[in-house]
Amino acid sequence: MDKAEEPPKAADPGPPRASKVTTVILIVSLVLIVLIAGVLGTVAVLMTRTPDAPLLGGAPPQRLSTPIHFAPVRETKAAPCPGEEAALDDTQTTCYLLEDGVTVNAVQAVEAVRGRDGTYSVRIAVAPAYKQKLVDLIDEQVSDQRQIAVVLVPRTVLAAPIVTQGMDGDSLSIAGMTQQEAEALATRVLGDAAPPSSPPASTDPAGTGDPTSTGTGDPAGTGDPAGTGQTTGTGTRTPDQRFASCQEATAAGFGPYTKGTHEEYAWYADVDGNGVACNSGDLR
């Protein structure tokens, strides 16, 4: 008996194929992955090679025309100082003998900032490359409340503030100045003005950020009290309320007060003799 003929076998379908829509989606996804990987790779290389470069469009650091040097003051003497490696103030009347410090070549910002008591400070936000070194230097001076010289390289002292608080933000502030003095100092740090005629002020110290700035920290050692004194057009200010002691003044949110800048300085005892009354050294 003849065998029944077997039906013809179906053609081998071969490996599964994606639809055209799926293929287009896969191709687009692959291109996006390559592009994203390329961007991230470029950013990583740029940030590694130039760590100060801003990420994705941020403001780049501003290179100073003349570097500034921050150094602890070991001793001050009346000029001249023959045989001494000293930095001099603008008037050439005082020699500053300095210890090792930190030289800064670029900044994010330098600006004059009005304090709540009517006085002004100069806020210096250094470039990221110098921040940690400066933080370490400032913090080392806090316990002894030492002076830090702000030196226009090579040897011109612009200011010699007393450090009363550590630097915990992106900047430091030199406080206890009039508006004119603060603006002049800010301009000199940036390298755009002639030397002022007055010697550097031994104001309250370098510290971090100000409420009006973009910094992350509170003002450190700027001597910016929470007083209600107001500034007039002539640069004078209404004194703060007077208290029986520095302890009472600081408890009420006032002080510290700098000799030669705040008349309140004469009201209180400058226990540590550093030219600043009602700071932490006077409350021990």
PDB file of C-alpha atoms in Angstrom:
ATOM      1  CA  MET A   1       0.000   0.000   0.000  1.00  0.00           C
ATOM      2  CA  ASP A   2       1.369   3.321  -0.982  1.00  0.00           C
ATOM      3  CA  LYS A   3       2.422   5.612   1.918  1.00  0.00           C
ATOM      4  CA  ALA A   4       0.537   8.859   2.290  1.00  0.00           C
ATOM      5  CA  GLU A   5       2.556  11.747   1.130  1.00  0.00           C
ATOM      6  CA  GLU A   6       3.934  13.858   3.977  1.00  0.00           C
ATOM      7  CA  PRO A   7       2.977  17.542   3.874  1.00  0.00           C
ATOM      8  CA  PRO A   8       5.852  19.799   2.836  1.00  0.00           C
ATOM      9  CA  LYS A   9       7.929  21.136   5.751  1.00  0.00           C
ATOM     10  CA  ALA A  10       7.573  24.832   6.556  1.00  0.00           C
ATOM     11  CA  ALA A  11      10.554  26.952   5.687  1.00  0.00           C
ATOM     12  CA  ASP A  12      13.019  27.564   8.547  1.00  0.00           C
ATOM     13  CA  PRO A  13      12.025  30.948  10.007  1.00  0.00           C
ATOM     14  CA  GLY A  14      15.620  31.655  11.080  1.00  0.00           C
ATOM     15  CA  PRO A  15      16.550  33.812  14.071  1.00  0.00           C
ATOM     16  CA  PRO A  16      13.861  36.185  15.401  1.00  0.00           C
ATOM     17  CA  ARG A  17      13.929  39.638  13.912  1.00  0.00           C
ATOM     18  CA  ALA A  18      12.994  42.884  15.617  1.00  0.00           C
ATOM     19  CA  SER A  19      10.400  45.082  14.044  1.00  0.00           C
ATOM     20  CA  LYS A  20      11.497  48.266  12.309  1.00  0.00           C
ATOM     21  CA  VAL A  21      10.129  50.359  15.202  1.00  0.00           C
ATOM     22  CA  THR A  22      12.123  48.355  17.745  1.00  0.00           C
ATOM     23  CA  THR A  23      15.244  48.659  15.613  1.00  0.00           C
ATOM     24  CA  VAL A  24      14.903  52.446  15.418  1.00  0.00           C
ATOM     25  CA  ILE A  25      14.416  52.691  19.197  1.00  0.00           C
ATOM     26  CA  LEU A  26      17.495  50.555  19.866  1.00  0.00           C
ATOM     27  CA  ILE A  27      19.641  52.617  17.492  1.00  0.00           C
ATOM     28  CA  VAL A  28      18.512  55.908  19.056  1.00  0.00           C
ATOM     29  CA  SER A  29      19.121  54.533  22.576  1.00  0.00           C
ATOM     30  CA  LEU A  30      22.611  53.395  21.626  1.00  0.00           C
ATOM     31  CA  VAL A  31      23.459  56.808  20.191  1.00  0.00           C
ATOM     32  CA  LEU A  32      22.222  58.531  23.376  1.00  0.00           C
ATOM     33  CA  ILE A  33      24.277  56.208  25.561  1.00  0.00           C
ATOM     34  CA  VAL A  34      27.397  56.969  23.540  1.00  0.00           C
ATOM     35  CA  LEU A  35      26.759  60.715  23.692  1.00  0.00           C
ATOM     36  CA  ILE A  36      26.092  60.708  27.442  1.00  0.00           C
ATOM     37  CA  ALA A  37      29.172  58.590  28.110  1.00  0.00           C
ATOM     38  CA  GLY A  38      31.206  60.979  25.987  1.00  0.00           C
ATOM     39  CA  VAL A  39      29.967  64.034  27.916  1.00  0.00           C
ATOM     40  CA  LEU A  40      30.607  62.437  31.303  1.00  0.00           C
ATOM     41  CA  GLY A  41      34.019  61.289  30.176  1.00  0.00           C
ATOM     42  CA  THR A  42      34.874  64.788  28.973  1.00  0.00           C
ATOM     43  CA  VAL A  43      33.727  66.366  32.243  1.00  0.00           C
ATOM     44  CA  ALA A  44      35.726  63.837  34.259  1.00  0.00           C
ATOM     45  CA  VAL A  45      38.875  64.537  32.244  1.00  0.00           C
ATOM     46  CA  LEU A  46      38.390  68.296  32.407  1.00  0.00           C
ATOM     47  CA  MET A  47      37.750  68.274  36.146  1.00  0.00           C
ATOM     48  CA  THR A  48      40.736  66.006  36.732  1.00  0.00           C
ATOM     49  CA  ARG A  49      43.105  68.032  34.605  1.00  0.00           C
ATOM     50  CA  THR A  50      41.839  71.414  35.808  1.00  0.00           C
ATOM     51  CA  PRO A  51      40.133  70.947  39.183  1.00  0.00           C
ATOM     52  CA  ASP A  52      39.430  74.692  39.461  1.00  0.00           C
ATOM     53  CA  ALA A  53      37.441  74.747  36.207  1.00  0.00           C
ATOM     54  CA  PRO A  54      33.717  75.396  36.770  1.00  0.00           C
ATOM     55  CA  LEU A  55      31.354  72.500  36.190  1.00  0.00           C
ATOM     56  CA  LEU A  56      28.836  73.007  33.385  1.00  0.00           C
ATOM     57  CA  GLY A  57      29.030  76.769  33.035  1.00  0.00           C
ATOM     58  CA  GLY A  58      29.863  78.020  36.555  1.00  0.00           C
ATOM     59  CA  ALA A  59      31.874  81.210  37.009  1.00  0.00           C
ATOM     60  CA  PRO A  60      35.611  80.477  36.673  1.00  0.00           C
ATOM     61  CA  PRO A  61      38.101  81.751  39.268  1.00  0.00           C
ATOM     62  CA  GLN A  62      39.548  85.179  38.573  1.00  0.00           C
ATOM     63  CA  ARG A  63      43.334  85.197  38.373  1.00  0.00           C
ATOM     64  CA  LEU A  64      44.859  88.001  40.423  1.00  0.00           C
ATOM     65  CA  SER A  65      47.197  90.422  38.685  1.00  0.00           C
ATOM     66  CA  THR A  66      49.404  90.213  41.792  1.00  0.00           C
ATOM     67  CA  PRO A  67      49.201  87.209  44.157  1.00  0.00           C
ATOM     68  CA  ILE A  68      48.238  87.744  47.784  1.00  0.00           C
ATOM     69  CA  HIS A  69      49.923  85.930  50.647  1.00  0.00           C
ATOM     70  CA  PHE A  70      48.345  85.074  54.004  1.00  0.00           C
ATOM     71  CA  ALA A  71      50.836  84.518  56.826  1.00  0.00           C
ATOM     72  CA  PRO A  72      50.819  84.572  60.646  1.00  0.00           C
ATOM     73  CA  VAL A  73      52.543  87.602  62.153  1.00  0.00           C
ATOM     74  CA  ARG A  74      55.399  86.547  64.402  1.00  0.00           C
ATOM     75  CA  GLU A  75      56.418  90.065  65.412  1.00  0.00           C
ATOM     76  CA  THR A  76      56.012  93.711  64.430  1.00  0.00           C
ATOM     77  CA  LYS A  77      58.727  96.370  64.651  1.00  0.00           C
ATOM     78  CA  ALA A  78      59.091 100.000  63.773  1.00  0.00           C
ATOM     79  CA  ALA A  79      60.740 100.428  60.382  1.00  0.00           C
ATOM     80  CA  PRO A  80      63.407 100.332  59.118  1.00  0.00           C
ATOM     81  CA  CYS A  81      64.420  96.785  60.002  1.00  0.00           C
ATOM     82  CA  PRO A  82      67.917  96.229  58.582  1.00  0.00           C
ATOM     83  CA  GLY A  83      68.904  92.601  58.201  1.00  0.00           C
ATOM     84  CA  GLU A  84      65.334  91.366  58.741  1.00  0.00           C
ATOM     85  CA  GLU A  85      63.245  89.564  56.129  1.00  0.00           C
ATOM     86  CA  ALA A  86      60.150  91.628  56.780  1.00  0.00           C
ATOM     87  CA  ALA A  87      57.095  92.856  54.923  1.00  0.00           C
ATOM     88  CA  LEU A  88      56.240  96.543  55.242  1.00  0.00           C
ATOM     89  CA  ASP A  89      52.984  98.441  55.344  1.00  0.00           C
ATOM     90  CA  ASP A  90      52.180 101.023  52.668  1.00  0.00           C
ATOM     91  CA  THR A  91      53.574 103.889  54.714  1.00  0.00           C
ATOM     92  CA  GLN A  92      56.849 101.992  55.287  1.00  0.00           C
ATOM     93  CA  THR A  93      56.597 102.614  59.034  1.00  0.00           C
ATOM     94  CA  THR A  94      55.995  99.074  60.340  1.00  0.00           C
ATOM     95  CA  CYS A  95      57.886  95.850  59.709  1.00  0.00           C
ATOM     96  CA  TYR A  96      55.970  92.576  59.859  1.00  0.00           C
ATOM     97  CA  LEU A  97      58.045  89.471  60.553  1.00  0.00           C
ATOM     98  CA  LEU A  98      56.042  86.595  59.139  1.00  0.00           C
ATOM     99  CA  GLU A  99      55.864  82.829  59.434  1.00  0.00           C
ATOM    100  CA  ASP A 100      55.139  80.420  56.595  1.00  0.00           C
ATOM    101  CA  GLY A 101      51.797  81.027  54.937  1.00  0.00           C
ATOM    102  CA  VAL A 102      49.631  80.430  51.882  1.00  0.00           C
ATOM    103  CA  THR A 103      49.927  82.273  48.572  1.00  0.00           C
ATOM    104  CA  VAL A 104      46.726  82.710  46.554  1.00  0.00           C
ATOM    105  CA  ASN A 105      46.797  83.406  42.824  1.00  0.00           C
ATOM    106  CA  ALA A 106      43.077  83.262  42.012  1.00  0.00           C
ATOM    107  CA  VAL A 107      39.781  84.120  43.690  1.00  0.00           C
ATOM    108  CA  GLN A 108      36.101  83.499  43.124  1.00  0.00           C
ATOM    109  CA  ALA A 109      35.117  86.917  44.476  1.00  0.00           C
ATOM    110  CA  VAL A 110      36.426  89.923  46.398  1.00  0.00           C
ATOM    111  CA  GLU A 111      33.838  92.400  47.624  1.00  0.00           C
ATOM    112  CA  ALA A 112      33.081  95.040  50.248  1.00  0.00           C
ATOM    113  CA  VAL A 113      30.134  93.999  52.435  1.00  0.00           C
ATOM    114  CA  ARG A 114      28.142  96.150  54.853  1.00  0.00           C
ATOM    115  CA  GLY A 115      27.716  94.630  58.295  1.00  0.00           C
ATOM    116  CA  ARG A 116      24.690  94.811  60.551  1.00  0.00           C
ATOM    117  CA  ASP A 117      26.442  97.315  62.825  1.00  0.00           C
ATOM    118  CA  GLY A 118      27.092  99.742  59.972  1.00  0.00           C
ATOM    119  CA  THR A 119      30.774  98.926  59.532  1.00  0.00           C
ATOM    120  CA  TYR A 120      32.141  97.222  56.437  1.00  0.00           C
ATOM    121  CA  SER A 121      34.201  94.130  55.765  1.00  0.00           C
ATOM    122  CA  VAL A 122      36.052  92.756  52.762  1.00  0.00           C
ATOM    123  CA  ARG A 123      34.995  89.247  51.791  1.00  0.00           C
ATOM    124  CA  ILE A 124      37.600  87.195  49.935  1.00  0.00           C
ATOM    125  CA  ALA A 125      36.407  83.922  48.414  1.00  0.00           C
ATOM    126  CA  VAL A 126      39.508  82.096  47.232  1.00  0.00           C
ATOM    127  CA  ALA A 127      39.655  79.663  44.327  1.00  0.00           C
ATOM    128  CA  PRO A 128      39.024  76.008  45.282  1.00  0.00           C
ATOM    129  CA  ALA A 129      42.689  75.050  44.852  1.00  0.00           C
ATOM    130  CA  TYR A 130      43.678  77.230  47.823  1.00  0.00           C
ATOM    131  CA  LYS A 131      40.665  76.813  50.087  1.00  0.00           C
ATOM    132  CA  GLN A 132      41.759  73.866  52.249  1.00  0.00           C
ATOM    133  CA  LYS A 133      45.271  75.217  52.800  1.00  0.00           C
ATOM    134  CA  LEU A 134      43.820  78.566  53.876  1.00  0.00           C
ATOM    135  CA  VAL A 135      41.224  76.898  56.114  1.00  0.00           C
ATOM    136  CA  ASP A 136      43.991  74.970  57.869  1.00  0.00           C
ATOM    137  CA  LEU A 137      46.123  78.107  58.262  1.00  0.00           C
ATOM    138  CA  ILE A 138      43.281  80.195  59.688  1.00  0.00           C
ATOM    139  CA  ASP A 139      42.127  77.455  62.065  1.00  0.00           C
ATOM    140  CA  GLU A 140      45.632  77.139  63.519  1.00  0.00           C
ATOM    141  CA  GLN A 141      45.539  80.792  64.639  1.00  0.00           C
ATOM    142  CA  VAL A 142      42.148  80.783  66.370  1.00  0.00           C
ATOM    143  CA  SER A 143      43.109  79.501  69.817  1.00  0.00           C
ATOM    144  CA  ASP A 144      45.796  82.159  70.305  1.00  0.00           C
ATOM    145  CA  GLN A 145      43.893  84.831  68.333  1.00  0.00           C
ATOM    146  CA  ARG A 146      46.953  85.719  66.313  1.00  0.00           C
ATOM    147  CA  GLN A 147      47.287  88.263  63.557  1.00  0.00           C
ATOM    148  CA  ILE A 148      47.257  87.166  59.928  1.00  0.00           C
ATOM    149  CA  ALA A 149      48.997  89.475  57.487  1.00  0.00           C
ATOM    150  CA  VAL A 150      47.379  89.914  54.087  1.00  0.00           C
ATOM    151  CA  VAL A 151      50.383  90.608  51.899  1.00  0.00           C
ATOM    152  CA  LEU A 152      50.447  91.886  48.352  1.00  0.00           C
ATOM    153  CA  VAL A 153      53.343  89.918  46.903  1.00  0.00           C
ATOM    154  CA  PRO A 154      56.201  90.370  47.356  1.00  0.00           C
ATOM    155  CA  ARG A 155      56.219  92.379  50.615  1.00  0.00           C
ATOM    156  CA  THR A 156      53.412  94.938  51.032  1.00  0.00           C
ATOM    157  CA  VAL A 157      51.066  94.342  53.968  1.00  0.00           C
ATOM    158  CA  LEU A 158      47.525  95.423  53.106  1.00  0.00           C
ATOM    159  CA  ALA A 159      45.942  94.408  56.422  1.00  0.00           C
ATOM    160  CA  ALA A 160      46.794  92.473  59.557  1.00  0.00           C
ATOM    161  CA  PRO A 161      43.519  91.239  61.081  1.00  0.00           C
ATOM    162  CA  ILE A 162      43.253  89.256  64.286  1.00  0.00           C
ATOM    163  CA  VAL A 163      41.825  85.757  63.905  1.00  0.00           C
ATOM    164  CA  THR A 164      39.018  85.089  66.381  1.00  0.00           C
ATOM    165  CA  GLN A 165      37.071  82.393  64.534  1.00  0.00           C
ATOM    166  CA  GLY A 166      37.782  79.536  62.165  1.00  0.00           C
ATOM    167  CA  MET A 167      37.011  79.486  58.457  1.00  0.00           C
ATOM    168  CA  ASP A 168      34.141  77.061  57.828  1.00  0.00           C
ATOM    169  CA  GLY A 169      32.744  78.348  54.541  1.00  0.00           C
ATOM    170  CA  ASP A 170      34.062  79.343  51.146  1.00  0.00           C
ATOM    171  CA  SER A 171      35.556  82.694  52.133  1.00  0.00           C
ATOM    172  CA  LEU A 172      37.134  84.853  54.799  1.00  0.00           C
ATOM    173  CA  SER A 173      36.275  88.404  55.832  1.00  0.00           C
ATOM    174  CA  ILE A 174      38.381  91.292  57.117  1.00  0.00           C
ATOM    175  CA  ALA A 175      36.082  93.475  59.191  1.00  0.00           C
ATOM    176  CA  GLY A 176      35.900  96.709  61.166  1.00  0.00           C
ATOM    177  CA  MET A 177      36.363  99.196  58.307  1.00  0.00           C
ATOM    178  CA  THR A 178      34.510 102.133  56.838  1.00  0.00           C
ATOM    179  CA  GLN A 179      32.912 101.749  53.427  1.00  0.00           C
ATOM    180  CA  GLN A 180      35.729 103.703  51.792  1.00  0.00           C
ATOM    181  CA  GLU A 181      38.422 101.606  53.461  1.00  0.00           C
ATOM    182  CA  ALA A 182      36.708  98.335  52.553  1.00  0.00           C
ATOM    183  CA  GLU A 183      36.206  99.293  48.913  1.00  0.00           C
ATOM    184  CA  ALA A 184      39.816 100.475  48.655  1.00  0.00           C
ATOM    185  CA  LEU A 185      41.137  97.213  50.123  1.00  0.00           C
ATOM    186  CA  ALA A 186      38.948  95.102  47.831  1.00  0.00           C
ATOM    187  CA  THR A 187      40.228  97.031  44.833  1.00  0.00           C
ATOM    188  CA  ARG A 188      43.834  96.585  45.890  1.00  0.00           C
ATOM    189  CA  VAL A 189      43.433  92.857  46.350  1.00  0.00           C
ATOM    190  CA  LEU A 190      42.099  92.672  42.813  1.00  0.00           C
ATOM    191  CA  GLY A 191      45.007  94.844  41.650  1.00  0.00           C
ATOM    192  CA  ASP A 192      43.120  97.806  40.228  1.00  0.00           C
ATOM    193  CA  ALA A 193      43.998 100.742  42.468  1.00  0.00           C
ATOM    194  CA  ALA A 194      46.881 102.837  43.731  1.00  0.00           C
ATOM    195  CA  PRO A 195      48.145 102.234  47.289  1.00  0.00           C
ATOM    196  CA  PRO A 196      46.128 103.949  50.026  1.00  0.00           C
ATOM    197  CA  SER A 197      47.862 106.433  52.292  1.00  0.00           C
ATOM    198  CA  SER A 198      46.811 104.821  55.571  1.00  0.00           C
ATOM    199  CA  PRO A 199      48.597 101.864  57.230  1.00  0.00           C
ATOM    200  CA  PRO A 200      46.905  98.458  57.386  1.00  0.00           C
ATOM    201  CA  ALA A 201      44.192  98.168  59.984  1.00  0.00           C
ATOM    202  CA  SER A 202      44.478  95.620  62.795  1.00  0.00           C
ATOM    203  CA  THR A 203      40.832  94.764  62.454  1.00  0.00           C
ATOM    204  CA  ASP A 204      38.917  91.691  63.430  1.00  0.00           C
ATOM    205  CA  PRO A 205      39.992  88.611  61.631  1.00  0.00           C
ATOM    206  CA  ALA A 206      39.545  86.595  58.600  1.00  0.00           C
ATOM    207  CA  GLY A 207      36.563  84.337  58.565  1.00  0.00           C
ATOM    208  CA  THR A 208      33.966  82.862  56.311  1.00  0.00           C
ATOM    209  CA  GLY A 209      31.044  84.040  54.307  1.00  0.00           C
ATOM    210  CA  ASP A 210      28.595  86.851  54.950  1.00  0.00           C
ATOM    211  CA  PRO A 211      24.782  86.772  54.916  1.00  0.00           C
ATOM    212  CA  THR A 212      24.826  88.701  51.652  1.00  0.00           C
ATOM    213  CA  SER A 213      27.320  86.427  49.966  1.00  0.00           C
ATOM    214  CA  THR A 214      27.070  83.093  48.217  1.00  0.00           C
ATOM    215  CA  GLY A 215      29.272  81.416  50.802  1.00  0.00           C
ATOM    216  CA  THR A 216      28.172  78.402  52.770  1.00  0.00           C
ATOM    217  CA  GLY A 217      29.422  79.458  56.174  1.00  0.00           C
ATOM    218  CA  ASP A 218      28.497  82.115  58.699  1.00  0.00           C
ATOM    219  CA  PRO A 219      30.818  85.089  59.174  1.00  0.00           C
ATOM    220  CA  ALA A 220      33.811  83.894  61.116  1.00  0.00           C
ATOM    221  CA  GLY A 221      35.716  86.334  63.273  1.00  0.00           C
ATOM    222  CA  THR A 222      34.528  89.344  61.332  1.00  0.00           C
ATOM    223  CA  GLY A 223      33.441  91.303  64.355  1.00  0.00           C
ATOM    224  CA  ASP A 224      30.038  91.823  62.767  1.00  0.00           C
ATOM    225  CA  PRO A 225      27.722  92.111  65.779  1.00  0.00           C
ATOM    226  CA  ALA A 226      23.990  91.818  65.761  1.00  0.00           C
ATOM    227  CA  GLY A 227      23.641  95.407  66.886  1.00  0.00           C
ATOM    228  CA  THR A 228      21.108  97.923  65.658  1.00  0.00           C
ATOM    229  CA  GLY A 229      23.465 100.807  65.011  1.00  0.00           C
ATOM    230  CA  GLN A 230      22.828 102.739  61.797  1.00  0.00           C
ATOM    231  CA  THR A 231      25.244 104.324  59.352  1.00  0.00           C
ATOM    232  CA  THR A 232      24.817 107.873  58.143  1.00  0.00           C
ATOM    233  CA  GLY A 233      26.013 109.359  54.895  1.00  0.00           C
ATOM    234  CA  THR A 234      29.240 110.488  56.555  1.00  0.00           C
ATOM    235  CA  GLY A 235      30.231 106.988  57.656  1.00  0.00           C
ATOM    236  CA  THR A 236      29.472 107.547  61.378  1.00  0.00           C
ATOM    237  CA  ARG A 237      27.308 105.105  63.288  1.00  0.00           C
ATOM    238  CA  THR A 238      25.034 105.085  66.302  1.00  0.00           C
ATOM    239  CA  PRO A 239      26.763 103.252  69.174  1.00  0.00           C
ATOM    240  CA  ASP A 240      25.302 100.026  70.494  1.00  0.00           C
ATOM    241  CA  GLN A 241      23.578  99.795  73.852  1.00  0.00           C
ATOM    242  CA  ARG A 242      26.024  99.982  76.745  1.00  0.00           C
ATOM    243  CA  PHE A 243      26.253  97.118  79.226  1.00  0.00           C
ATOM    244  CA  ALA A 244      28.048  96.583  82.514  1.00  0.00           C
ATOM    245  CA  SER A 245      30.374  93.941  81.065  1.00  0.00           C
ATOM    246  CA  CYS A 246      31.395  92.142  77.899  1.00  0.00           C
ATOM    247  CA  GLN A 247      29.553  89.065  79.113  1.00  0.00           C
ATOM    248  CA  GLU A 248      26.275  90.988  79.173  1.00  0.00           C
ATOM    249  CA  ALA A 249      26.981  92.668  75.831  1.00  0.00           C
ATOM    250  CA  THR A 250      27.755  89.423  74.017  1.00  0.00           C
ATOM    251  CA  ALA A 251      24.789  87.667  75.650  1.00  0.00           C
ATOM    252  CA  ALA A 252      22.589  90.371  74.100  1.00  0.00           C
ATOM    253  CA  GLY A 253      24.185  89.821  70.696  1.00  0.00           C
ATOM    254  CA  PHE A 254      26.611  92.775  70.631  1.00  0.00           C
ATOM    255  CA  GLY A 255      30.366  93.034  70.053  1.00  0.00           C
ATOM    256  CA  PRO A 256      33.199  92.421  69.498  1.00  0.00           C
ATOM    257  CA  TYR A 257      34.578  95.964  69.236  1.00  0.00           C
ATOM    258  CA  THR A 258      37.822  96.999  67.582  1.00  0.00           C
ATOM    259  CA  LYS A 259      40.132  99.679  68.935  1.00  0.00           C
ATOM    260  CA  GLY A 260      40.158 102.753  66.710  1.00  0.00           C
ATOM    261  CA  THR A 261      37.010 101.635  64.876  1.00  0.00           C
ATOM    262  CA  HIS A 262      34.267 101.194  67.479  1.00  0.00           C
ATOM    263  CA  GLU A 263      33.832 103.735  70.281  1.00  0.00           C
ATOM    264  CA  GLU A 264      32.329 100.908  72.340  1.00  0.00           C
ATOM    265  CA  TYR A 265      35.878  99.527  72.673  1.00  0.00           C
ATOM    266  CA  ALA A 266      36.547 102.096  75.420  1.00  0.00           C
ATOM    267  CA  TRP A 267      33.572 100.877  77.450  1.00  0.00           C
ATOM    268  CA  TYR A 268      34.921  97.405  78.121  1.00  0.00           C
ATOM    269  CA  ALA A 269      38.099  95.705  79.310  1.00  0.00           C
ATOM    270  CA  ASP A 270      40.325  94.282  76.557  1.00  0.00           C
ATOM    271  CA  VAL A 271      41.495  91.433  78.770  1.00  0.00           C
ATOM    272  CA  ASP A 272      43.851  89.796  76.270  1.00  0.00           C
ATOM    273  CA  GLY A 273      45.152  93.147  74.980  1.00  0.00           C
ATOM    274  CA  ASN A 274      44.716  92.281  71.310  1.00  0.00           C
ATOM    275  CA  GLY A 275      42.928  95.479  70.324  1.00  0.00           C
ATOM    276  CA  VAL A 276      39.500  93.824  70.250  1.00  0.00           C
ATOM    277  CA  ALA A 277      37.119  94.068  73.216  1.00  0.00           C
ATOM    278  CA  CYS A 278      34.377  91.537  73.966  1.00  0.00           C
ATOM    279  CA  ASN A 279      35.811  88.806  71.772  1.00  0.00           C
ATOM    280  CA  SER A 280      36.194  85.221  72.934  1.00  0.00           C
ATOM    281  CA  GLY A 281      39.532  85.948  74.614  1.00  0.00           C
ATOM    282  CA  ASP A 282      37.874  88.517  76.899  1.00  0.00           C
ATOM    283  CA  LEU A 283      35.154  86.128  78.053  1.00  0.00           C
ATOM    284  CA  ARG A 284      37.335  83.395  79.532  1.00  0.00           C
TER     285      ARG A 284
END
